[in-house]
Amino acid sequence: MNESVVEEATIEYLKDLGYDYQYGLDISPGGTSPEREGFDEVILKERFDSALARINPHLDADTLDQVAKRILRPQSPSLDENNHAFQGWLRDGITVEVQRDGTTRGNQAQLFDFDNPDNNDWLVVNQFTVVEGKHKRRPDVVVFVNGMPIGVIELKNPTDENATIETAWNQLQTYKDEVPALFHTNELLVISDGGEARVGSLTAGLERFGPWRTVDGSGLAADATPQLEVLIHGMFEKGRLLDYIRHFVLWETDDSYIKKIAGYHQFHAVNKAVEQ
């Protein structure tokens, strides 16, 4: 068992959940079915534009174009500030002005369809090369929703004693420093060495990355079930993922930017309380 086997397993877990799959080189410039004009583009624009129009049929093309520019052209040089702004748009929508009957009225453009998960575009890509400035990086697995990179999964070889979840976490920090554009719309970071699997936020230290021990909250997964399988099936199921990123992710900005995400026990405890 090596890193490529873990990568293939990750992709299969996501395909089990109904995600489309594409190989990174195929959808890159010069590939067999390109979805990017340059390696610096991290948002798959055609998927993004199609989803935006599908989710917001009440808005015209010009208005949707203005919405798209907000996402495609971040205003701040700070990764944390851009991700903080995105979290607000994700949760509340983007306020737009619409001309109707000679008057200007406010309206909202939504980036996700939270009520109908299958109305969104779900995609997993491996070996997704990103070039920013002089840096070129290729994360193992990237999860896209509506063309936006929502999750980055970094994997290490389980047979290499030096390839640990700590080295996977360190690799993510390098990506953030060198290709920050990939993380402007990020919601979850996942690290795994094939044995252990943990999830954390954009700003979390290694000690804040935690396991996900249940799939649907009805009970803890069996010890024999791979941790990565439990995490992927538990967090990335379409309905649960949308619920999670909408209600269980927050930023604290009092003294510095700190992004926090709920643990599996908090997520399921709240949902059970709501159901009751």
mmCIF file of C-alpha atoms in Angstrom:
data_model
loop_
_atom_site.group_PDB
_atom_site.id
_atom_site.type_symbol
_atom_site.label_atom_id
_atom_site.label_comp_id
_atom_site.label_asym_id
_atom_site.label_seq_id
_atom_site.Cartn_x
_atom_site.Cartn_y
_atom_site.Cartn_z
ATOM 1 C CA MET A 1 0.000 0.000 0.000
ATOM 2 C CA ASN A 2 1.422 3.383 -1.012
ATOM 3 C CA GLU A 3 0.286 6.975 -1.419
ATOM 4 C CA SER A 4 -1.300 6.367 -4.835
ATOM 5 C CA VAL A 5 -3.484 3.627 -3.340
ATOM 6 C CA VAL A 6 -4.682 6.013 -0.610
ATOM 7 C CA GLU A 7 -5.347 8.651 -3.262
ATOM 8 C CA GLU A 8 -7.374 6.222 -5.366
ATOM 9 C CA ALA A 9 -9.346 5.147 -2.292
ATOM 10 C CA THR A 10 -10.132 8.782 -1.470
ATOM 11 C CA ILE A 11 -11.457 9.346 -4.961
ATOM 12 C CA GLU A 12 -13.585 6.204 -4.770
ATOM 13 C CA TYR A 13 -15.065 7.298 -1.423
ATOM 14 C CA LEU A 14 -16.142 10.581 -3.022
ATOM 15 C CA LYS A 15 -17.448 8.895 -6.156
ATOM 16 C CA ASP A 16 -19.531 6.675 -3.863
ATOM 17 C CA LEU A 17 -21.183 9.885 -2.639
ATOM 18 C CA GLY A 18 -22.096 10.959 -6.166
ATOM 19 C CA TYR A 19 -19.168 13.227 -7.017
ATOM 20 C CA ASP A 20 -17.985 13.500 -10.591
ATOM 21 C CA TYR A 21 -14.287 12.763 -11.096
ATOM 22 C CA GLN A 22 -11.661 14.319 -13.348
ATOM 23 C CA TYR A 23 -7.918 13.861 -13.542
ATOM 24 C CA GLY A 24 -6.139 17.158 -12.967
ATOM 25 C CA LEU A 25 -3.986 17.048 -16.081
ATOM 26 C CA ASP A 26 -7.003 16.284 -18.283
ATOM 27 C CA ILE A 27 -8.868 19.443 -17.272
ATOM 28 C CA SER A 28 -5.784 21.686 -17.305
ATOM 29 C CA PRO A 29 -4.531 23.721 -20.302
ATOM 30 C CA GLY A 30 -3.438 21.352 -23.029
ATOM 31 C CA GLY A 31 -5.367 18.468 -21.493
ATOM 32 C CA THR A 32 -7.902 16.227 -23.207
ATOM 33 C CA SER A 33 -10.878 18.159 -21.775
ATOM 34 C CA PRO A 34 -9.564 21.489 -20.448
ATOM 35 C CA GLU A 35 -11.659 23.454 -17.960
ATOM 36 C CA ARG A 36 -9.015 26.102 -17.229
ATOM 37 C CA GLU A 37 -7.304 28.630 -19.490
ATOM 38 C CA GLY A 38 -4.245 28.848 -17.251
ATOM 39 C CA PHE A 39 -2.628 27.009 -14.364
ATOM 40 C CA ASP A 40 -3.184 30.109 -12.237
ATOM 41 C CA GLU A 41 -6.964 29.626 -12.462
ATOM 42 C CA VAL A 42 -8.266 27.711 -9.457
ATOM 43 C CA ILE A 43 -11.997 28.197 -10.025
ATOM 44 C CA LEU A 44 -13.503 26.123 -12.825
ATOM 45 C CA LYS A 45 -15.351 28.988 -14.447
ATOM 46 C CA GLU A 46 -17.748 27.113 -16.709
ATOM 47 C CA ARG A 47 -18.967 24.964 -13.830
ATOM 48 C CA PHE A 48 -19.143 28.031 -11.595
ATOM 49 C CA ASP A 49 -21.117 30.116 -14.101
ATOM 50 C CA SER A 50 -23.533 27.283 -14.883
ATOM 51 C CA ALA A 51 -24.220 26.591 -11.205
ATOM 52 C CA LEU A 52 -24.639 30.283 -10.403
ATOM 53 C CA ALA A 53 -27.245 30.690 -13.154
ATOM 54 C CA ARG A 54 -29.042 27.485 -12.180
ATOM 55 C CA ILE A 55 -29.244 28.421 -8.499
ATOM 56 C CA ASN A 56 -30.272 32.042 -9.176
ATOM 57 C CA PRO A 57 -32.869 31.989 -11.969
ATOM 58 C CA HIS A 58 -34.298 35.265 -10.594
ATOM 59 C CA LEU A 59 -31.158 37.182 -11.609
ATOM 60 C CA ASP A 60 -30.176 38.287 -15.118
ATOM 61 C CA ALA A 61 -26.872 37.576 -16.821
ATOM 62 C CA ASP A 62 -25.360 41.013 -16.137
ATOM 63 C CA THR A 63 -26.091 40.730 -12.425
ATOM 64 C CA LEU A 64 -24.645 37.221 -12.281
ATOM 65 C CA ASP A 65 -21.528 38.489 -14.038
ATOM 66 C CA GLN A 66 -21.038 41.044 -11.270
ATOM 67 C CA VAL A 67 -21.474 38.297 -8.677
ATOM 68 C CA ALA A 68 -18.895 36.150 -10.433
ATOM 69 C CA LYS A 69 -16.358 38.974 -10.372
ATOM 70 C CA ARG A 70 -16.641 39.147 -6.572
ATOM 71 C CA ILE A 71 -15.510 35.527 -6.365
ATOM 72 C CA LEU A 72 -13.025 35.479 -9.218
ATOM 73 C CA ARG A 73 -11.234 38.700 -8.236
ATOM 74 C CA PRO A 74 -10.470 38.758 -4.500
ATOM 75 C CA GLN A 75 -10.017 42.303 -3.223
ATOM 76 C CA SER A 76 -7.460 41.723 -0.466
ATOM 77 C CA PRO A 77 -3.844 40.520 -0.584
ATOM 78 C CA SER A 78 -4.608 38.604 2.628
ATOM 79 C CA LEU A 79 -5.722 34.987 2.284
ATOM 80 C CA ASP A 80 -7.486 35.105 5.646
ATOM 81 C CA GLU A 81 -9.413 38.274 4.762
ATOM 82 C CA ASN A 82 -10.520 36.829 1.433
ATOM 83 C CA ASN A 83 -11.627 33.567 3.031
ATOM 84 C CA HIS A 84 -13.456 35.466 5.776
ATOM 85 C CA ALA A 85 -15.359 37.452 3.135
ATOM 86 C CA PHE A 86 -16.205 34.262 1.266
ATOM 87 C CA GLN A 87 -17.610 32.665 4.415
ATOM 88 C CA GLY A 88 -20.079 35.514 4.743
ATOM 89 C CA TRP A 89 -21.152 35.207 1.112
ATOM 90 C CA LEU A 90 -21.486 31.442 1.478
ATOM 91 C CA ARG A 91 -23.764 31.795 4.494
ATOM 92 C CA ASP A 92 -25.793 34.900 3.621
ATOM 93 C CA GLY A 93 -25.475 35.233 -0.141
ATOM 94 C CA ILE A 94 -24.123 38.225 -2.048
ATOM 95 C CA THR A 95 -26.218 41.382 -2.055
ATOM 96 C CA VAL A 96 -26.937 42.704 -5.538
ATOM 97 C CA GLU A 97 -28.974 45.563 -6.977
ATOM 98 C CA VAL A 98 -31.624 44.729 -9.535
ATOM 99 C CA GLN A 99 -33.405 47.187 -11.819
ATOM 100 C CA ARG A 100 -37.137 46.505 -12.044
ATOM 101 C CA ASP A 101 -39.926 48.779 -13.224
ATOM 102 C CA GLY A 102 -37.597 51.752 -13.193
ATOM 103 C CA THR A 103 -36.511 51.260 -9.586
ATOM 104 C CA THR A 104 -33.452 49.726 -7.991
ATOM 105 C CA ARG A 105 -34.083 46.982 -5.486
ATOM 106 C CA GLY A 106 -31.799 44.849 -3.388
ATOM 107 C CA ASN A 107 -31.676 41.108 -3.867
ATOM 108 C CA GLN A 108 -29.477 38.152 -2.939
ATOM 109 C CA ALA A 109 -27.383 35.857 -5.103
ATOM 110 C CA GLN A 110 -26.688 32.452 -3.572
ATOM 111 C CA LEU A 111 -23.475 30.521 -4.241
ATOM 112 C CA PHE A 112 -24.948 27.163 -3.172
ATOM 113 C CA ASP A 113 -28.354 25.536 -3.233
ATOM 114 C CA PHE A 114 -28.661 24.442 0.383
ATOM 115 C CA ASP A 115 -32.174 23.082 -0.057
ATOM 116 C CA ASN A 116 -31.460 20.817 -3.008
ATOM 117 C CA PRO A 117 -27.916 19.379 -2.829
ATOM 118 C CA ASP A 118 -28.113 17.771 -6.263
ATOM 119 C CA ASN A 119 -28.722 21.189 -7.830
ATOM 120 C CA ASN A 120 -25.064 21.929 -7.118
ATOM 121 C CA ASP A 121 -22.047 20.738 -9.100
ATOM 122 C CA TRP A 122 -19.896 18.173 -7.246
ATOM 123 C CA LEU A 123 -16.410 17.266 -8.440
ATOM 124 C CA VAL A 124 -13.248 15.606 -7.129
ATOM 125 C CA VAL A 125 -9.937 16.187 -8.909
ATOM 126 C CA ASN A 126 -6.539 14.644 -8.210
ATOM 127 C CA GLN A 127 -3.151 16.072 -9.188
ATOM 128 C CA PHE A 128 -4.527 19.588 -9.702
ATOM 129 C CA THR A 129 -1.533 21.726 -10.643
ATOM 130 C CA VAL A 130 -1.585 25.354 -9.496
ATOM 131 C CA VAL A 131 0.956 27.990 -10.519
ATOM 132 C CA GLU A 132 1.152 31.300 -8.684
ATOM 133 C CA GLY A 133 4.100 33.599 -9.301
ATOM 134 C CA LYS A 134 7.234 31.465 -9.275
ATOM 135 C CA HIS A 135 5.579 28.647 -7.371
ATOM 136 C CA LYS A 136 4.108 25.469 -8.799
ATOM 137 C CA ARG A 137 2.247 23.058 -6.545
ATOM 138 C CA ARG A 138 0.116 19.965 -7.073
ATOM 139 C CA PRO A 139 -2.123 18.945 -4.135
ATOM 140 C CA ASP A 140 -3.171 15.319 -4.005
ATOM 141 C CA VAL A 141 -6.953 15.757 -4.061
ATOM 142 C CA VAL A 142 -9.145 18.858 -4.393
ATOM 143 C CA VAL A 143 -12.906 18.851 -3.823
ATOM 144 C CA PHE A 144 -14.914 21.365 -5.873
ATOM 145 C CA VAL A 145 -18.491 22.461 -5.316
ATOM 146 C CA ASN A 146 -19.956 24.622 -8.079
ATOM 147 C CA GLY A 147 -16.478 24.981 -9.547
ATOM 148 C CA MET A 148 -14.994 26.415 -6.335
ATOM 149 C CA PRO A 149 -12.244 24.529 -4.461
ATOM 150 C CA ILE A 150 -13.894 23.832 -1.096
ATOM 151 C CA GLY A 151 -11.643 21.064 0.255
ATOM 152 C CA VAL A 152 -7.973 20.163 -0.098
ATOM 153 C CA ILE A 153 -6.847 16.670 0.905
ATOM 154 C CA GLU A 154 -3.153 15.954 1.422
ATOM 155 C CA LEU A 155 -2.065 12.320 1.659
ATOM 156 C CA LYS A 156 1.155 10.609 2.649
ATOM 157 C CA ASN A 157 2.644 7.190 1.986
ATOM 158 C CA PRO A 158 1.581 4.861 4.828
ATOM 159 C CA THR A 159 4.672 2.681 4.324
ATOM 160 C CA ASP A 160 7.096 5.584 4.813
ATOM 161 C CA GLU A 161 7.755 6.153 8.520
ATOM 162 C CA ASN A 162 8.820 9.724 7.747
ATOM 163 C CA ALA A 163 5.589 10.508 5.891
ATOM 164 C CA THR A 164 3.160 11.337 8.675
ATOM 165 C CA ILE A 165 0.072 13.454 9.166
ATOM 166 C CA GLU A 166 2.432 16.113 10.486
ATOM 167 C CA THR A 167 4.317 16.197 7.196
ATOM 168 C CA ALA A 168 0.959 16.357 5.410
ATOM 169 C CA TRP A 169 -0.024 19.339 7.565
ATOM 170 C CA ASN A 170 3.314 20.995 6.849
ATOM 171 C CA GLN A 171 2.717 20.481 3.145
ATOM 172 C CA LEU A 172 -0.620 22.285 3.396
ATOM 173 C CA GLN A 173 1.097 25.238 5.051
ATOM 174 C CA THR A 174 3.495 25.389 2.114
ATOM 175 C CA TYR A 175 0.572 25.389 -0.311
ATOM 176 C CA LYS A 176 -1.096 28.212 1.611
ATOM 177 C CA ASP A 177 2.087 30.278 1.481
ATOM 178 C CA GLU A 178 2.951 29.619 -2.147
ATOM 179 C CA VAL A 179 -0.422 29.205 -3.922
ATOM 180 C CA PRO A 180 -2.882 31.027 -1.619
ATOM 181 C CA ALA A 181 -5.442 31.523 -4.396
ATOM 182 C CA LEU A 182 -6.353 27.837 -4.047
ATOM 183 C CA PHE A 183 -7.622 28.554 -0.531
ATOM 184 C CA HIS A 184 -9.735 31.697 -0.989
ATOM 185 C CA THR A 185 -12.884 29.540 -1.039
ATOM 186 C CA ASN A 186 -11.578 26.744 1.173
ATOM 187 C CA GLU A 187 -13.762 25.253 3.908
ATOM 188 C CA LEU A 188 -11.980 22.054 4.950
ATOM 189 C CA LEU A 189 -8.435 20.729 5.023
ATOM 190 C CA VAL A 190 -7.893 16.985 5.370
ATOM 191 C CA ILE A 191 -4.645 15.174 6.145
ATOM 192 C CA SER A 192 -4.041 11.422 6.188
ATOM 193 C CA ASP A 193 -1.209 8.921 6.163
ATOM 194 C CA GLY A 194 -3.500 6.051 5.214
ATOM 195 C CA GLY A 195 -3.964 5.110 8.850
ATOM 196 C CA GLU A 196 -4.895 8.280 10.659
ATOM 197 C CA ALA A 197 -7.133 10.899 9.060
ATOM 198 C CA ARG A 198 -7.884 14.338 10.474
ATOM 199 C CA VAL A 199 -9.718 17.471 9.421
ATOM 200 C CA GLY A 200 -9.091 21.091 10.299
ATOM 201 C CA SER A 201 -9.699 24.668 9.280
ATOM 202 C CA LEU A 202 -7.655 27.034 7.151
ATOM 203 C CA THR A 203 -5.908 28.580 10.180
ATOM 204 C CA ALA A 204 -5.730 25.535 12.468
ATOM 205 C CA GLY A 205 -2.486 24.241 13.884
ATOM 206 C CA LEU A 206 -1.819 20.522 13.745
ATOM 207 C CA GLU A 207 -3.129 20.072 17.291
ATOM 208 C CA ARG A 208 -6.497 21.461 16.152
ATOM 209 C CA PHE A 209 -6.915 18.881 13.391
ATOM 210 C CA GLY A 210 -9.211 16.173 14.672
ATOM 211 C CA PRO A 211 -10.689 12.832 13.586
ATOM 212 C CA TRP A 212 -14.240 12.277 12.386
ATOM 213 C CA ARG A 213 -15.536 9.146 14.105
ATOM 214 C CA THR A 214 -19.030 8.661 12.709
ATOM 215 C CA VAL A 215 -20.716 8.633 9.321
ATOM 216 C CA ASP A 216 -24.309 9.608 10.063
ATOM 217 C CA GLY A 217 -24.206 10.252 13.798
ATOM 218 C CA SER A 218 -26.119 7.085 14.727
ATOM 219 C CA GLY A 219 -23.020 5.583 16.340
ATOM 220 C CA LEU A 220 -19.251 5.538 16.229
ATOM 221 C CA ALA A 221 -17.683 3.761 13.271
ATOM 222 C CA ALA A 222 -16.110 0.367 13.857
ATOM 223 C CA ASP A 223 -12.410 0.472 14.646
ATOM 224 C CA ALA A 224 -11.729 -1.682 11.578
ATOM 225 C CA THR A 225 -13.192 0.939 9.231
ATOM 226 C CA PRO A 226 -10.446 3.133 7.759
ATOM 227 C CA GLN A 227 -10.437 6.572 9.364
ATOM 228 C CA LEU A 228 -10.226 8.258 5.986
ATOM 229 C CA GLU A 229 -13.315 6.410 4.754
ATOM 230 C CA VAL A 230 -15.279 7.472 7.842
ATOM 231 C CA LEU A 231 -14.159 11.083 7.462
ATOM 232 C CA ILE A 232 -14.989 11.313 3.772
ATOM 233 C CA HIS A 233 -18.344 9.540 4.034
ATOM 234 C CA GLY A 234 -19.179 11.397 7.230
ATOM 235 C CA MET A 235 -18.257 14.945 6.217
ATOM 236 C CA PHE A 236 -18.455 15.059 2.439
ATOM 237 C CA GLU A 237 -21.892 13.522 1.920
ATOM 238 C CA LYS A 238 -23.595 16.280 -0.051
ATOM 239 C CA GLY A 239 -26.347 17.274 2.361
ATOM 240 C CA ARG A 240 -24.113 17.041 5.430
ATOM 241 C CA LEU A 241 -21.329 19.044 3.813
ATOM 242 C CA LEU A 242 -23.683 21.873 2.871
ATOM 243 C CA ASP A 243 -25.177 21.902 6.364
ATOM 244 C CA TYR A 244 -21.718 21.857 7.903
ATOM 245 C CA ILE A 245 -20.124 24.680 5.926
ATOM 246 C CA ARG A 246 -23.236 26.847 6.333
ATOM 247 C CA HIS A 247 -23.829 26.434 10.078
ATOM 248 C CA PHE A 248 -20.711 24.947 11.693
ATOM 249 C CA VAL A 249 -17.869 27.114 10.387
ATOM 250 C CA LEU A 250 -17.058 30.546 11.807
ATOM 251 C CA TRP A 251 -14.373 33.205 11.929
ATOM 252 C CA GLU A 252 -13.167 35.048 15.009
ATOM 253 C CA THR A 253 -11.649 38.417 14.122
ATOM 254 C CA ASP A 254 -11.177 40.193 17.473
ATOM 255 C CA ASP A 255 -7.379 40.211 17.636
ATOM 256 C CA SER A 256 -6.482 38.095 14.610
ATOM 257 C CA TYR A 257 -8.209 35.971 12.003
ATOM 258 C CA ILE A 258 -9.015 32.530 13.406
ATOM 259 C CA LYS A 259 -11.253 30.103 11.546
ATOM 260 C CA LYS A 260 -13.001 27.458 13.621
ATOM 261 C CA ILE A 261 -14.928 24.354 12.621
ATOM 262 C CA ALA A 262 -17.074 22.034 14.721
ATOM 263 C CA GLY A 263 -16.049 18.548 15.778
ATOM 264 C CA TYR A 264 -18.136 15.544 14.806
ATOM 265 C CA HIS A 265 -19.718 15.324 18.280
ATOM 266 C CA GLN A 266 -20.754 19.000 18.181
ATOM 267 C CA PHE A 267 -22.168 18.726 14.674
ATOM 268 C CA HIS A 268 -24.316 15.688 15.387
ATOM 269 C CA ALA A 269 -25.360 16.832 18.867
ATOM 270 C CA VAL A 270 -26.774 20.075 17.463
ATOM 271 C CA ASN A 271 -28.543 18.312 14.615
ATOM 272 C CA LYS A 272 -30.104 15.774 16.975
ATOM 273 C CA ALA A 273 -31.325 18.587 19.232
ATOM 274 C CA VAL A 274 -32.868 20.355 16.224
ATOM 275 C CA GLU A 275 -34.609 17.154 15.103
ATOM 276 C CA GLN A 276 -36.122 16.687 18.567
#
